[in-house]
Structure formats: C-alpha cells, structure tokens
C-alpha cells in the first residue's frame, strides 16, 4: 500500500515522525510520504525510522498557497529537502503562520474566548522548523472549554468566513508549482474535491502542474470519477493519500457495515491508497526533472 499524504507533529499532526512511521508500518503501508504543512522538519526522523522499518519514504510537503483570498493546498514530492530557496520560502510561510495565529488569538479575545496563544507559539518554537496553524488553535479552544470539539471550533469560529477567520496572504498556486519544480520536485494539487477550485486546474496544468490528488479520504466515489476524468483530459498524473493527522479514531469509526465516512478514512490508515502504477508515473516524472543547482 502507498500513502502519500500524512502529517506529523512537525505541523498539525498528533504523532511524532517516529510514531507515525510505526503506525504506518502496522497498517501494512510500504511506501509513504510525510507531507507536513509548510515544513520539511519531520522528514529526516521519519526517513530514518522508515528505512529501519523497511518502508520507502518519499520527500513530501503540503504548501498553502492563496487564490482569491482562499487557501489552496499544493503537494510536492521527490524534491530536494535541502534546497536553499525552498527552505527560505518555507521559513517565510511559517513566519506568516505565526502572525496569523496571533491575529486569530486577538480575535478570540474580542469574541470572549481567550486562549493561550503564547503556549502554541512556544510549542512550535521548541520544535525547530515546525509550523503552527488553526488545528492547534482549535485544540486550545477545546482545552479552554470554549467549544466541545475541534470540529465545532472549525465549524463555528475558524473556518473560512467565520468570526475568528483571518484571511491569509501568500503565493499563488502557480508560484508554488514553480517553487516545487525549482527544488527538483513534482507538484500535485491537494484534495481538489475539498478545495473546490476546478477553475484553477486547467491554467495550472498549462503552467506545468504535474498531478492532482485523486485518492483522498474526503473524496466521494463521484469525486474520484470526476477528477479521474479531468486528469485524463488535461494529461495530469494523479497522487493520493489519507491526509492522516493522527487524530483519535475510535469514536469516529462507524459501526460496520456502514462504509467508512471521510472522517473515519482520515483517521485511519490503510483505507486510502495510491495504485502502484500511478506512483511509478510520479516517480518517472520526477526522475525526468533537472536536479536543482
Ligand atoms: P491552517 O493550516 O492554519 O490553514 O489550518 C488548516 C488545517 O486545519 C488543515 O490542514 C486541516 O488539518 C485542519 N482543518 C481544516 N478544516 C477543518 C475542519 N473543518 N475540521 C477539522 N480540521 C480542519
Ligand atoms: Mn492539516
Ligand atoms: Mn490540505
Ligand atoms: Mn494534509
């Protein structure tokens, strides 16, 4: 099994890179990528743990770009994690994340729901190169008793357009494709069925986008049919993975025989997998790319 979309404590995942690899191994996954938000800080430890476990780890990342003031997540694979321009770009992304979390914290004060923003920032700072974001804010809102769950924090306060939402500024999806290419990688638009910006895909394909994420926990069978067709028409490759964040799964698993919900798939490993031929095509595309200077 192949899972190319996984998060660790280097961003908003709940498992350390080593613990993630242990869970991945237990799930029977043999090729994985760690795709933390705007950071490669988890890759070294994950890579060591993966090779000890006989698992192949592909360098990965999920970069937040911005189109029309909305977030568009872009995945990168097979790039050089030591690329200096990439690392400088990511450092700026993370600095913007810290500023945004502080601004969200100020809004929450005005909304009568203060949280300990310094604790979030300090926890991030204690892990060099790690990134912070809204999930940590959501967990703090739960811990402070302002909401009952992370889900409620997003659905009432943090999601796009809600009272504690702070719009982001940042690079366009096309600029992020360039950043990934310049580091020697291949670029895939993450979970297009969640992002719902199909209008961007053709121009991005013309710009050199390599793939779209076809297999994803939040994609329905209809989404898969739709994006498989779109990828075929535009000559795009496909990527896929669970988007596992290590969130507690037990209470979310539906009782059989219900098909697993998107939440259950996100919170379990081994339910979403990229076919080997699709992986091989991504790898071949990367191999054909000039290595960065
Ligand atoms: P940020 O990186 O600060 O923009 O936060 C985005 C992250 O929040 C995503 O990568 C998800 O992990 C998480 N997220 C987004 N929407 C939701 C939601 N409705 N419920 C739970 N987590 C969410
Ligand atoms: Mn996330
Ligand atoms: Mn995403
Ligand atoms: Mn993700």
mmCIF file of C-alpha atoms and ligand atoms in Angstrom:
data_model
loop_
_atom_site.group_PDB
_atom_site.id
_atom_site.type_symbol
_atom_site.label_atom_id
_atom_site.label_comp_id
_atom_site.label_asym_id
_atom_site.label_seq_id
_atom_site.Cartn_x
_atom_site.Cartn_y
_atom_site.Cartn_z
ATOM 1 C CA UNK A 1 0.000 0.000 0.000
ATOM 2 C CA UNK A 2 1.077 3.527 -0.800
ATOM 3 C CA UNK A 3 0.048 6.607 1.224
ATOM 4 C CA UNK A 4 1.479 9.933 0.056
ATOM 5 C CA UNK A 5 -0.383 12.300 2.383
ATOM 6 C CA UNK A 6 0.495 12.131 6.089
ATOM 7 C CA UNK A 7 1.063 14.683 8.863
ATOM 8 C CA UNK A 8 3.250 14.704 11.993
ATOM 9 C CA UNK A 9 3.925 16.976 14.962
ATOM 10 C CA UNK A 10 6.200 18.967 12.645
ATOM 11 C CA UNK A 11 2.897 20.598 11.613
ATOM 12 C CA UNK A 12 -0.629 19.786 12.787
ATOM 13 C CA UNK A 13 -0.381 16.016 13.136
ATOM 14 C CA UNK A 14 -0.628 14.462 16.584
ATOM 15 C CA UNK A 15 2.063 11.776 16.157
ATOM 16 C CA UNK A 16 5.801 12.351 16.120
ATOM 17 C CA UNK A 17 7.509 11.323 12.875
ATOM 18 C CA UNK A 18 8.796 8.116 14.504
ATOM 19 C CA UNK A 19 5.381 7.239 15.947
ATOM 20 C CA UNK A 20 3.749 7.943 12.600
ATOM 21 C CA UNK A 21 6.117 5.551 10.845
ATOM 22 C CA UNK A 22 5.322 2.866 13.430
ATOM 23 C CA UNK A 23 1.586 3.289 12.744
ATOM 24 C CA UNK A 24 2.189 3.271 9.000
ATOM 25 C CA UNK A 25 4.184 0.046 9.289
ATOM 26 C CA UNK A 26 1.465 -1.576 11.392
ATOM 27 C CA UNK A 27 -1.098 -0.637 8.736
ATOM 28 C CA UNK A 28 0.864 -2.502 6.073
ATOM 29 C CA UNK A 29 1.879 0.583 4.098
ATOM 30 C CA UNK A 30 5.137 0.041 2.217
ATOM 31 C CA UNK A 31 5.645 3.440 0.543
ATOM 32 C CA UNK A 32 4.819 6.678 2.330
ATOM 33 C CA UNK A 33 5.342 10.390 2.188
ATOM 34 C CA UNK A 34 5.229 12.849 5.073
ATOM 35 C CA UNK A 35 3.513 15.999 3.828
ATOM 36 C CA UNK A 36 3.535 18.469 6.680
ATOM 37 C CA UNK A 37 2.206 21.978 6.132
ATOM 38 C CA UNK A 38 4.963 24.362 5.002
ATOM 39 C CA UNK A 39 7.768 22.382 6.611
ATOM 40 C CA UNK A 40 10.192 19.557 5.909
ATOM 41 C CA UNK A 41 11.224 19.325 9.583
ATOM 42 C CA UNK A 42 9.711 15.860 10.032
ATOM 43 C CA UNK A 43 11.383 14.267 7.033
ATOM 44 C CA UNK A 44 14.783 13.376 8.496
ATOM 45 C CA UNK A 45 13.500 11.476 11.531
ATOM 46 C CA UNK A 46 10.679 9.910 9.506
ATOM 47 C CA UNK A 47 13.193 8.823 6.867
ATOM 48 C CA UNK A 48 15.448 7.139 9.415
ATOM 49 C CA UNK A 49 12.514 5.381 11.081
ATOM 50 C CA UNK A 50 11.125 4.341 7.709
ATOM 51 C CA UNK A 51 14.341 2.786 6.478
ATOM 52 C CA UNK A 52 14.694 0.917 9.787
ATOM 53 C CA UNK A 53 11.166 -0.425 9.237
ATOM 54 C CA UNK A 54 11.786 -1.354 5.603
ATOM 55 C CA UNK A 55 9.418 1.348 4.353
ATOM 56 C CA UNK A 56 10.190 3.657 1.472
ATOM 57 C CA UNK A 57 9.792 7.338 2.361
ATOM 58 C CA UNK A 58 9.419 9.888 -0.417
ATOM 59 C CA UNK A 59 10.176 13.528 0.484
ATOM 60 C CA UNK A 60 6.893 15.419 0.646
ATOM 61 C CA UNK A 61 5.257 18.665 1.640
ATOM 62 C CA UNK A 62 1.866 20.385 1.627
ATOM 63 C CA UNK A 63 2.290 24.080 0.900
ATOM 64 C CA UNK A 64 -0.511 26.581 1.462
ATOM 65 C CA UNK A 65 -0.965 28.913 -1.496
ATOM 66 C CA UNK A 66 -3.632 31.588 -1.851
ATOM 67 C CA UNK A 67 -6.030 32.270 -4.705
ATOM 68 C CA UNK A 68 -8.741 34.915 -4.346
ATOM 69 C CA UNK A 69 -8.020 35.096 -0.592
ATOM 70 C CA UNK A 70 -8.800 31.383 -0.219
ATOM 71 C CA UNK A 71 -6.317 28.671 0.704
ATOM 72 C CA UNK A 72 -5.277 26.232 -1.988
ATOM 73 C CA UNK A 73 -3.100 23.365 -0.733
ATOM 74 C CA UNK A 74 -0.347 22.187 -3.058
ATOM 75 C CA UNK A 75 1.580 18.944 -2.536
ATOM 76 C CA UNK A 76 5.208 18.483 -3.539
ATOM 77 C CA UNK A 77 7.097 15.184 -3.871
ATOM 78 C CA UNK A 78 10.585 13.921 -4.755
ATOM 79 C CA UNK A 79 12.132 17.377 -4.279
ATOM 80 C CA UNK A 80 15.484 18.039 -2.610
ATOM 81 C CA UNK A 81 14.632 18.777 1.052
ATOM 82 C CA UNK A 82 17.915 20.672 1.386
ATOM 83 C CA UNK A 83 17.159 23.139 -1.411
ATOM 84 C CA UNK A 84 18.106 26.586 -0.072
ATOM 85 C CA UNK A 85 15.455 28.571 -1.990
ATOM 86 C CA UNK A 86 12.785 26.093 -0.876
ATOM 87 C CA UNK A 87 13.879 26.341 2.757
ATOM 88 C CA UNK A 88 13.849 30.151 2.619
ATOM 89 C CA UNK A 89 10.374 30.124 1.077
ATOM 90 C CA UNK A 90 9.076 27.778 3.783
ATOM 91 C CA UNK A 91 10.575 29.858 6.572
ATOM 92 C CA UNK A 92 8.595 32.853 5.333
ATOM 93 C CA UNK A 93 5.421 30.742 5.130
ATOM 94 C CA UNK A 94 5.889 29.670 8.742
ATOM 95 C CA UNK A 95 6.509 33.227 9.929
ATOM 96 C CA UNK A 96 3.207 34.216 8.313
ATOM 97 C CA UNK A 97 1.525 31.312 10.109
ATOM 98 C CA UNK A 98 2.749 32.573 13.483
ATOM 99 C CA UNK A 99 1.475 36.081 12.725
ATOM 100 C CA UNK A 100 -1.865 34.662 11.634
ATOM 101 C CA UNK A 101 -2.277 32.514 14.749
ATOM 102 C CA UNK A 102 -1.562 35.597 16.874
ATOM 103 C CA UNK A 103 -4.182 37.544 14.939
ATOM 104 C CA UNK A 104 -6.717 34.743 15.393
ATOM 105 C CA UNK A 105 -5.895 34.814 19.105
ATOM 106 C CA UNK A 106 -6.643 38.557 19.235
ATOM 107 C CA UNK A 107 -9.979 37.950 17.546
ATOM 108 C CA UNK A 108 -10.829 35.240 20.019
ATOM 109 C CA UNK A 109 -10.172 37.684 22.866
ATOM 110 C CA UNK A 110 -12.638 40.106 21.291
ATOM 111 C CA UNK A 111 -15.109 37.247 20.961
ATOM 112 C CA UNK A 112 -14.790 36.498 24.672
ATOM 113 C CA UNK A 113 -12.945 33.227 24.123
ATOM 114 C CA UNK A 114 -9.324 33.850 25.101
ATOM 115 C CA UNK A 115 -6.782 31.081 24.582
ATOM 116 C CA UNK A 116 -3.087 30.834 25.440
ATOM 117 C CA UNK A 117 -1.563 31.831 22.103
ATOM 118 C CA UNK A 118 1.934 32.076 23.577
ATOM 119 C CA UNK A 119 1.753 28.398 24.513
ATOM 120 C CA UNK A 120 1.017 27.498 20.884
ATOM 121 C CA UNK A 121 3.809 29.703 19.543
ATOM 122 C CA UNK A 122 6.262 28.469 22.181
ATOM 123 C CA UNK A 123 5.429 24.832 21.485
ATOM 124 C CA UNK A 124 6.104 25.493 17.815
ATOM 125 C CA UNK A 125 9.355 27.286 18.604
ATOM 126 C CA UNK A 126 10.507 24.342 20.728
ATOM 127 C CA UNK A 127 10.456 22.161 17.592
ATOM 128 C CA UNK A 128 12.820 23.840 15.135
ATOM 129 C CA UNK A 129 11.378 24.274 11.676
ATOM 130 C CA UNK A 130 7.879 23.189 12.683
ATOM 131 C CA UNK A 131 4.718 25.000 11.633
ATOM 132 C CA UNK A 132 1.604 26.006 13.564
ATOM 133 C CA UNK A 133 -1.924 26.718 12.410
ATOM 134 C CA UNK A 134 -5.619 26.595 13.131
ATOM 135 C CA UNK A 135 -5.728 22.986 14.406
ATOM 136 C CA UNK A 136 -3.579 23.990 17.378
ATOM 137 C CA UNK A 137 -5.924 26.954 17.966
ATOM 138 C CA UNK A 138 -8.897 24.591 17.769
ATOM 139 C CA UNK A 139 -7.325 22.242 20.317
ATOM 140 C CA UNK A 140 -6.686 25.210 22.649
ATOM 141 C CA UNK A 141 -10.329 26.271 22.310
ATOM 142 C CA UNK A 142 -11.345 22.760 23.386
ATOM 143 C CA UNK A 143 -8.855 22.777 26.273
ATOM 144 C CA UNK A 144 -10.185 26.161 27.464
ATOM 145 C CA UNK A 145 -13.733 24.825 27.411
ATOM 146 C CA UNK A 146 -14.963 27.290 24.766
ATOM 147 C CA UNK A 147 -16.030 24.506 22.395
ATOM 148 C CA UNK A 148 -16.664 20.802 22.783
ATOM 149 C CA UNK A 149 -14.560 19.588 19.858
ATOM 150 C CA UNK A 150 -12.007 20.573 17.220
ATOM 151 C CA UNK A 151 -14.752 20.095 14.669
ATOM 152 C CA UNK A 152 -17.003 22.581 16.482
ATOM 153 C CA UNK A 153 -14.109 25.069 16.698
ATOM 154 C CA UNK A 154 -13.780 24.999 12.921
ATOM 155 C CA UNK A 155 -17.470 24.919 12.130
ATOM 156 C CA UNK A 156 -18.427 27.808 14.439
ATOM 157 C CA UNK A 157 -15.351 30.019 14.523
ATOM 158 C CA UNK A 158 -12.251 29.153 12.476
ATOM 159 C CA UNK A 159 -13.342 28.064 9.006
ATOM 160 C CA UNK A 160 -13.310 30.457 6.058
ATOM 161 C CA UNK A 161 -15.584 33.458 6.585
ATOM 162 C CA UNK A 162 -16.417 32.718 10.251
ATOM 163 C CA UNK A 163 -15.882 35.256 13.086
ATOM 164 C CA UNK A 164 -12.369 34.123 14.068
ATOM 165 C CA UNK A 165 -11.212 33.543 10.492
ATOM 166 C CA UNK A 166 -8.237 35.629 9.410
ATOM 167 C CA UNK A 167 -7.681 35.693 5.645
ATOM 168 C CA UNK A 168 -4.222 34.764 4.511
ATOM 169 C CA UNK A 169 -1.947 36.422 2.029
ATOM 170 C CA UNK A 170 0.628 34.419 0.179
ATOM 171 C CA UNK A 171 1.964 32.981 -3.034
ATOM 172 C CA UNK A 172 -0.321 31.893 -5.844
ATOM 173 C CA UNK A 173 -0.717 28.192 -6.657
ATOM 174 C CA UNK A 174 1.320 28.725 -9.851
ATOM 175 C CA UNK A 175 4.170 30.319 -7.878
ATOM 176 C CA UNK A 176 4.153 27.331 -5.538
ATOM 177 C CA UNK A 177 4.340 24.947 -8.502
ATOM 178 C CA UNK A 178 7.462 26.866 -9.515
ATOM 179 C CA UNK A 179 8.957 26.626 -6.029
ATOM 180 C CA UNK A 180 8.452 22.851 -6.011
ATOM 181 C CA UNK A 181 9.840 22.470 -9.539
ATOM 182 C CA UNK A 182 12.862 24.609 -8.724
ATOM 183 C CA UNK A 183 13.630 22.222 -5.861
ATOM 184 C CA UNK A 184 13.509 19.289 -8.298
ATOM 185 C CA UNK A 185 10.063 18.013 -7.307
ATOM 186 C CA UNK A 186 6.691 17.226 -8.821
ATOM 187 C CA UNK A 187 3.616 19.259 -7.831
ATOM 188 C CA UNK A 188 0.095 17.972 -7.192
ATOM 189 C CA UNK A 189 -2.985 19.977 -6.243
ATOM 190 C CA UNK A 190 -4.198 18.562 -2.918
ATOM 191 C CA UNK A 191 -7.761 17.262 -2.430
ATOM 192 C CA UNK A 192 -9.404 19.214 -5.263
ATOM 193 C CA UNK A 193 -12.790 17.867 -4.163
ATOM 194 C CA UNK A 194 -12.365 19.742 -0.882
ATOM 195 C CA UNK A 195 -10.773 22.877 -2.321
ATOM 196 C CA UNK A 196 -13.462 23.139 -4.989
ATOM 197 C CA UNK A 197 -11.462 25.321 -7.356
ATOM 198 C CA UNK A 198 -11.663 23.255 -10.534
ATOM 199 C CA UNK A 199 -11.389 26.512 -12.470
ATOM 200 C CA UNK A 200 -7.747 26.732 -11.416
ATOM 201 C CA UNK A 201 -6.753 23.288 -12.646
ATOM 202 C CA UNK A 202 -6.543 23.866 -16.406
ATOM 203 C CA UNK A 203 -4.466 27.061 -16.092
ATOM 204 C CA UNK A 204 -2.226 25.287 -13.600
ATOM 205 C CA UNK A 205 -1.856 22.322 -15.939
ATOM 206 C CA UNK A 206 -0.811 24.786 -18.642
ATOM 207 C CA UNK A 207 1.662 26.236 -16.151
ATOM 208 C CA UNK A 208 3.241 22.828 -15.545
ATOM 209 C CA UNK A 209 1.275 21.319 -12.663
ATOM 210 C CA UNK A 210 2.135 17.620 -12.697
ATOM 211 C CA UNK A 211 -0.787 15.987 -10.907
ATOM 212 C CA UNK A 212 -3.957 16.284 -8.885
ATOM 213 C CA UNK A 213 -4.678 14.336 -5.737
ATOM 214 C CA UNK A 214 -7.265 11.813 -6.867
ATOM 215 C CA UNK A 215 -7.347 9.394 -3.940
ATOM 216 C CA UNK A 216 -8.179 11.210 -0.693
ATOM 217 C CA UNK A 217 -10.208 10.468 2.424
ATOM 218 C CA UNK A 218 -12.649 13.287 1.739
ATOM 219 C CA UNK A 219 -13.277 12.321 -1.886
ATOM 220 C CA UNK A 220 -16.512 10.510 -2.648
ATOM 221 C CA UNK A 221 -16.747 7.913 -5.432
ATOM 222 C CA UNK A 222 -18.300 10.699 -7.558
ATOM 223 C CA UNK A 223 -15.319 12.959 -6.818
ATOM 224 C CA UNK A 224 -12.964 10.178 -7.883
ATOM 225 C CA UNK A 225 -14.813 9.646 -11.146
ATOM 226 C CA UNK A 226 -14.851 13.375 -11.821
ATOM 227 C CA UNK A 227 -11.179 14.004 -11.075
ATOM 228 C CA UNK A 228 -10.026 10.851 -12.842
ATOM 229 C CA UNK A 229 -11.766 12.176 -15.956
ATOM 230 C CA UNK A 230 -10.367 15.659 -15.512
ATOM 231 C CA UNK A 231 -6.822 14.366 -15.034
ATOM 232 C CA UNK A 232 -7.186 12.256 -18.147
ATOM 233 C CA UNK A 233 -8.445 15.164 -20.253
ATOM 234 C CA UNK A 234 -5.712 17.520 -19.059
ATOM 235 C CA UNK A 235 -2.891 14.996 -19.213
ATOM 236 C CA UNK A 236 -2.264 15.221 -15.470
ATOM 237 C CA UNK A 237 -0.864 12.438 -13.303
ATOM 238 C CA UNK A 238 -2.599 11.542 -10.043
ATOM 239 C CA UNK A 239 -1.447 11.310 -6.434
ATOM 240 C CA UNK A 240 -3.206 10.078 -3.341
ATOM 241 C CA UNK A 241 -3.162 9.531 0.384
ATOM 242 C CA UNK A 242 -5.164 9.526 3.581
ATOM 243 C CA UNK A 243 -4.345 13.009 4.952
ATOM 244 C CA UNK A 244 -3.932 11.245 8.295
ATOM 245 C CA UNK A 245 -3.309 13.639 11.201
ATOM 246 C CA UNK A 246 -3.203 11.010 13.962
ATOM 247 C CA UNK A 247 -6.470 12.212 15.406
ATOM 248 C CA UNK A 248 -8.290 9.869 17.776
ATOM 249 C CA UNK A 249 -10.211 7.460 15.604
ATOM 250 C CA UNK A 250 -12.069 5.032 17.845
ATOM 251 C CA UNK A 251 -15.197 7.090 18.460
ATOM 252 C CA UNK A 252 -15.319 8.144 14.825
ATOM 253 C CA UNK A 253 -15.311 4.701 13.275
ATOM 254 C CA UNK A 254 -18.773 3.829 12.010
ATOM 255 C CA UNK A 255 -20.232 0.553 13.117
ATOM 256 C CA UNK A 256 -19.985 -1.941 10.268
ATOM 257 C CA UNK A 257 -21.474 -2.450 7.713
ATOM 258 C CA UNK A 258 -21.613 1.319 7.066
ATOM 259 C CA UNK A 259 -18.983 2.446 4.546
ATOM 260 C CA UNK A 260 -16.272 4.445 6.247
ATOM 261 C CA UNK A 261 -17.002 8.160 6.379
ATOM 262 C CA UNK A 262 -14.444 10.649 5.178
ATOM 263 C CA UNK A 263 -13.575 11.369 8.821
ATOM 264 C CA UNK A 264 -13.039 7.699 9.514
ATOM 265 C CA UNK A 265 -10.787 7.370 6.469
ATOM 266 C CA UNK A 266 -8.781 10.431 7.505
ATOM 267 C CA UNK A 267 -8.333 8.990 10.991
ATOM 268 C CA UNK A 268 -7.357 5.505 9.980
ATOM 269 C CA UNK A 269 -4.507 4.228 7.856
ATOM 270 C CA UNK A 270 -4.733 1.773 5.006
ATOM 271 C CA UNK A 271 -8.180 2.796 3.735
ATOM 272 C CA UNK A 272 -6.899 5.169 1.045
ATOM 273 C CA UNK A 273 -4.035 4.035 -1.151
ATOM 274 C CA UNK A 274 -2.388 5.171 -4.375
ATOM 275 C CA UNK A 275 -2.101 2.441 -7.033
ATOM 276 C CA UNK A 276 1.474 1.394 -7.788
ATOM 277 C CA UNK A 277 1.291 2.414 -11.461
ATOM 278 C CA UNK A 278 0.215 5.954 -10.529
ATOM 279 C CA UNK A 279 3.116 6.149 -8.082
ATOM 280 C CA UNK A 280 5.540 4.904 -10.725
ATOM 281 C CA UNK A 281 4.342 7.630 -13.099
ATOM 282 C CA UNK A 282 5.006 10.333 -10.499
ATOM 283 C CA UNK A 283 8.431 8.891 -9.829
ATOM 284 C CA UNK A 284 9.252 8.806 -13.541
ATOM 285 C CA UNK A 285 8.142 12.436 -13.919
ATOM 286 C CA UNK A 286 10.422 13.436 -11.055
ATOM 287 C CA UNK A 287 13.329 11.480 -12.496
ATOM 288 C CA UNK A 288 12.969 13.427 -15.742
ATOM 289 C CA UNK A 289 13.249 16.753 -13.973
ATOM 290 C CA UNK A 290 16.581 18.564 -13.823
ATOM 291 C CA UNK A 291 18.132 18.361 -10.370
ATOM 292 C CA UNK A 292 18.381 21.733 -8.622
ATOM 293 C CA UNK A 293 21.727 23.503 -8.654
HETATM 294 P P1 LIG B 1 -4.218 26.190 8.598
HETATM 295 O O1 LIG B 1 -3.017 25.403 8.209
HETATM 296 O O2 LIG B 1 -3.993 27.081 9.778
HETATM 297 O O3 LIG B 1 -4.853 26.898 7.435
HETATM 298 O O4 LIG B 1 -5.288 25.104 9.083
HETATM 299 C C1 LIG B 1 -5.755 24.177 8.127
HETATM 300 C C2 LIG B 1 -5.773 22.774 8.713
HETATM 301 O O5 LIG B 1 -6.872 22.663 9.605
HETATM 302 C C3 LIG B 1 -5.995 21.690 7.684
HETATM 303 O O6 LIG B 1 -4.762 21.216 7.203
HETATM 304 C C4 LIG B 1 -6.703 20.602 8.472
HETATM 305 O O7 LIG B 1 -5.748 19.782 9.125
HETATM 306 C C5 LIG B 1 -7.449 21.367 9.532
HETATM 307 N N1 LIG B 1 -8.878 21.595 9.217
HETATM 308 C C6 LIG B 1 -9.385 22.358 8.246
HETATM 309 N N2 LIG B 1 -10.726 22.363 8.284
HETATM 310 C C7 LIG B 1 -11.069 21.561 9.321
HETATM 311 C C8 LIG B 1 -12.313 21.147 9.884
HETATM 312 N N3 LIG B 1 -13.488 21.570 9.391
HETATM 313 N N4 LIG B 1 -12.286 20.321 10.940
HETATM 314 C C9 LIG B 1 -11.115 19.900 11.444
HETATM 315 N N5 LIG B 1 -9.916 20.254 10.958
HETATM 316 C C10 LIG B 1 -9.891 21.074 9.922
HETATM 317 MN MN1 LIG B 2 -3.688 19.731 8.367
HETATM 318 MN MN1 LIG B 3 -4.862 20.052 2.922
HETATM 319 MN MN1 LIG B 4 -2.932 17.478 4.522
#
